[in-house]
Amino acid sequence: MEPFRKRLRQWLTLVGLSAVLLLAGCSREQYVVLDPKGPVAKQQYDLIVWSFGLMLIIVLAVFGIFAYVIIKYRAKPENKGYEPPDQEGSKLLETIWTLIPVAVVIALAIPTVKATYGLEKQPSSDRPPMTIKVTSADWKWIFRYPKEGIETVNYVTIPADTPVRFEMDAVGPMNSFWVPSLGGQEYTMPGMVMNLWLQADQPGVYQGRSANFSGKYFTHMTFDVIAKSPADYDKWVQQVKKTAPKQTEAQYLQLLERGLAKKMTFSSYPKIADQAGLIGEVKGIREKMNRPEEPDTGTMHHHHHAH
Amino acid sequence: MGFHLPKNFLVTGEPMIVVAEVLSVLTLAGIVFALTYYKKWKWLWDEWLTTVDHKKIGIMYIISSLLMLFRGGIDGLLMRTQLALPNLHVLDAEHYNQIFTAHGTIMIFFMAMPFIFGLMNVAVPLQIGARDVAYPYLNALSFWLFFFGCMLFNISFMIGGAPDAGWTNYTPLAGSDLAPGPGINYYLLSLQISGIGSLMTGINFLVTILKMRAPGMTLMRMPMFTWSVLITSIIIIFAFPVLTVALALLTIDRLFGSHFFTVSGGGEPMMWANLFWIWGHPEVYIVVLPAFGIFSEVISTFARKRLFGYSAMVYSMVVISAVSFLTWVHHFFTMGAGPAVNSFFSVSTMAIAIPTGVKVFNWLFTLYKGRIEFTTPMLWAVGFIPTFLIGGLTGVMLAVAPADYQYHNSYFLISHFHYALVGGAVFGCLAGLYYWWPKMFGFKLDERQGKWAFWLFNIGFNLCFFPQYFVGLMGMTRRMYTYPEGLGWTPYNLISTVGAYMMGVGFIIMVYNILYSIRHGERDLTGDIWNGRTLEWSISSPAPHYNFARIPEVDDLDAWWHMKKRKRKQPWELRPLKPIHMPNNSGRPFIMSAWFFVAGFGLVFEWHWMGIIGLLGVLYCMLKRSFEYDDHHYIQVDEIERTESAAGRA
């Protein structure tokens, strides 16, 4: 059974991929979802290909019957007197086309459930996992590295080949944290902490964006994931600690206000940053800090159009 | 409680909106002028605004939906224009956000659903041999609530500003903190008003179908469209109250400062997503199941064959309706409900494919060994099969939760649901429109133009939406108002835009077809222009006010088909005519709904005094209705005889 299934999978992968690429006539790298760069994305990619293959079989079968029927039984002058028979149905046929979809659903459900549970777990790796905390705010991404004590905005640096657990929350609206090359998305929500495991196999720069509409400048809520070799990552952290400015509370609160932001790097972040996502609203955070809103210091600070 | 006029009461910032405002005023003035010039006000009031006749109400639903298809289609074209090439500035972010919100809301609430309701109104009483729906007055009220809700939504972009949080209107984005002002209030109140109408339609048709079928028409002898409407009515009755509650809670949050959906007040923003989709997923079936019913009628009629596997068709619809309430979480697998929940909803979603698959095969085998005539309604029905198949199967792919983490909110999803909803509901509405048009108006729509419209729309549709699967896999997400160069997205978006314009041309031809056929269309003198199978084809076209001079007796599925075959008259056909009991027209449904509009408009701007006045008006209308006793009349035998012999059926 196993080798057959493996062969079938390989075959379906081939057919599926070539169909997709043929129709598209583009390079594979641009199909970020179909070009996984880490184990999480790979697992999802395998499921996509498997489900696509199964669906393709059904499409071909139904299209075949469909074309046959509408061509063969169309009204023509030759069959003018033909009176179609009244068929009530057929127990046998109807049972067959109930059971086939049942089989397809089972063939799809088993790997789906397995992967759904599997993706909750840390991807296997020789290297110890790390945690990065993510807060989305209107309209930027704030990354905190709790062990290192540093913060970056609109980009995140991770060590390659290392499972990274993103702990995500939000100030303001919901967003969705999506780095298609590394794996599927998860929502960021105020008042709730969400977990997402991702891992990059190789050093590289991967595009991330918000996948859930969050208002005016949602489109520009993109970020880069920069995967460095573990040694380079350590070097980068040391450099940030040495050269980047510390982030004050006021700066952090300012960052939470609505507006776009450039890429930023800080060698520290204030305590309130760890509670912000749980409070979930700028107003609430300011109240808690006893810092009323600062009058109009640019809700659109660092404004730039990412055209 | 005060009267505070917002700064931007009449929206003037955007030239495109100003043009729309001028055009709206001119159109309105033109209508008023024409009605006055041709002295048609009384006709309008007596024949249409006060009617309780299901056929006329159906026609008004359909006209409104076609207008909304136009408005929602323009919104779609604006979006496609903006996205045709990277970095375009046809629309800015805020305007784009308003437009996609309007597009989604209008297409679902004010186009697809009323279109379906219109066809239900036109066909169901005729199919079951009834003289009207169970509650004709309520039926008129349903329509006018929809109409005024729809108007309230449609003025938002000119007066006060349009909603811009997407048709899904997720909190906290749609809360008063992040979206102050009238926009979201418009969304909440217009949907609330029209939603009351929808719920009443569900109740009305449930009772109509259960209680008013002609003698002998057992449940398993009902036409498939009637079956689909019965099941849809049950879904409406269970699903719409959830929407009502969700809208009410958010309205209370926004208007009176409660915290059902705000974190700081102990509320739960995710609750909106849950409530919205507990209604929202069944809603998909509210518009798709009746379309399935229409396809069943059309396919069986033009294949000249009884529907294959009738009872399996019924049972699969029942299963679909039940399971449709157990799949809502698949709209947010990515909100971290945990693996057990996601697994359950993954599998339940895939399971819907099983009864749906059964239906597809039964349609194919209805065609098998038939003699298929490709009339315009049949083209839409046949075109539906491959289109919906692609929509359905990509739906199964989306049901795979871990894979959905990669598709969610991407253009892959956009393409999927357009294939399902346009390929299912819109194709169904258009099939039904062409199919029942002769029954509504007594003439046929031109076939040649109808076919042009079909092919342009269908090819345009596939050009528009097929590329979106690919651009989704390239990482493009919905609701982006623009995109940068260099990601490989441009060719797909450009093709997509070209396809959208082709659909637009198809729509224009359809409208032209209607205008052309009013003068030149083939007149339907027999009442049975398609050689139909069900009872609506047994009476003259357009159907007389009372529908059936004698209530037919039914002894099989496809009752009319068998009557035609039998030739010899049945005893019921020879019975003497009797006076027919009919409901009186009433202006109150219109007036009551206008009061709802007043209340809604006031609450949109948080002028609570105006809200109260409006609701008092509603209450007054309800009281008047409660004490109304003289609400019916009889059509006398001589009048029936005159009508029947005028139609050549003495």
GROMACS .gro file of C-alpha atoms in nm, chain A residues 65-76 79 82 84-85 87, chain B residues 302-305 364-374 378:
model
   33
   65ILE     CA    1  -1.932   1.271  -1.877
   66PHE     CA    2  -2.064   1.625  -1.918
   67ALA     CA    3  -1.912   1.673  -2.263
   68TYR     CA    4  -2.026   1.328  -2.376
   69VAL     CA    5  -2.383   1.381  -2.260
   70ILE     CA    6  -2.439   1.730  -2.396
   71ILE     CA    7  -2.289   1.646  -2.732
   72LYS     CA    8  -2.444   1.306  -2.780
   73TYR     CA    9  -2.793   1.391  -2.659
   74ARG     CA   10  -2.837   1.739  -2.803
   75ALA     CA   11  -3.146   1.795  -3.012
   76LYS     CA   12  -3.069   1.748  -3.381
   79ASN     CA   13  -3.365   1.281  -3.363
   82TYR     CA   14  -3.719   1.083  -3.035
   84PRO     CA   15  -3.666   1.045  -2.414
   85PRO     CA   16  -3.746   0.768  -2.166
   87GLN     CA   17  -3.605   0.725  -1.582
  609PHE     CA   18  -3.520   2.099  -2.193
  610ALA     CA   19  -3.382   1.747  -2.173
  611ARG     CA   20  -3.751   1.645  -2.206
  612LYS     CA   21  -3.701   1.400  -1.924
  671LEU     CA   22  -2.591   1.472  -1.567
  672PHE     CA   23  -2.808   1.162  -1.581
  673THR     CA   24  -3.117   1.370  -1.640
  674LEU     CA   25  -2.939   1.496  -1.951
  675TYR     CA   26  -2.829   1.142  -2.040
  676LYS     CA   27  -3.061   0.994  -2.302
  677GLY     CA   28  -3.253   1.320  -2.321
  678ARG     CA   29  -3.314   1.537  -2.623
  679ILE     CA   30  -3.139   1.851  -2.510
  680GLU     CA   31  -3.254   2.185  -2.649
  681PHE     CA   32  -3.009   2.464  -2.583
  685MET     CA   33  -3.087   2.585  -2.065
   0.00000   0.00000   0.00000
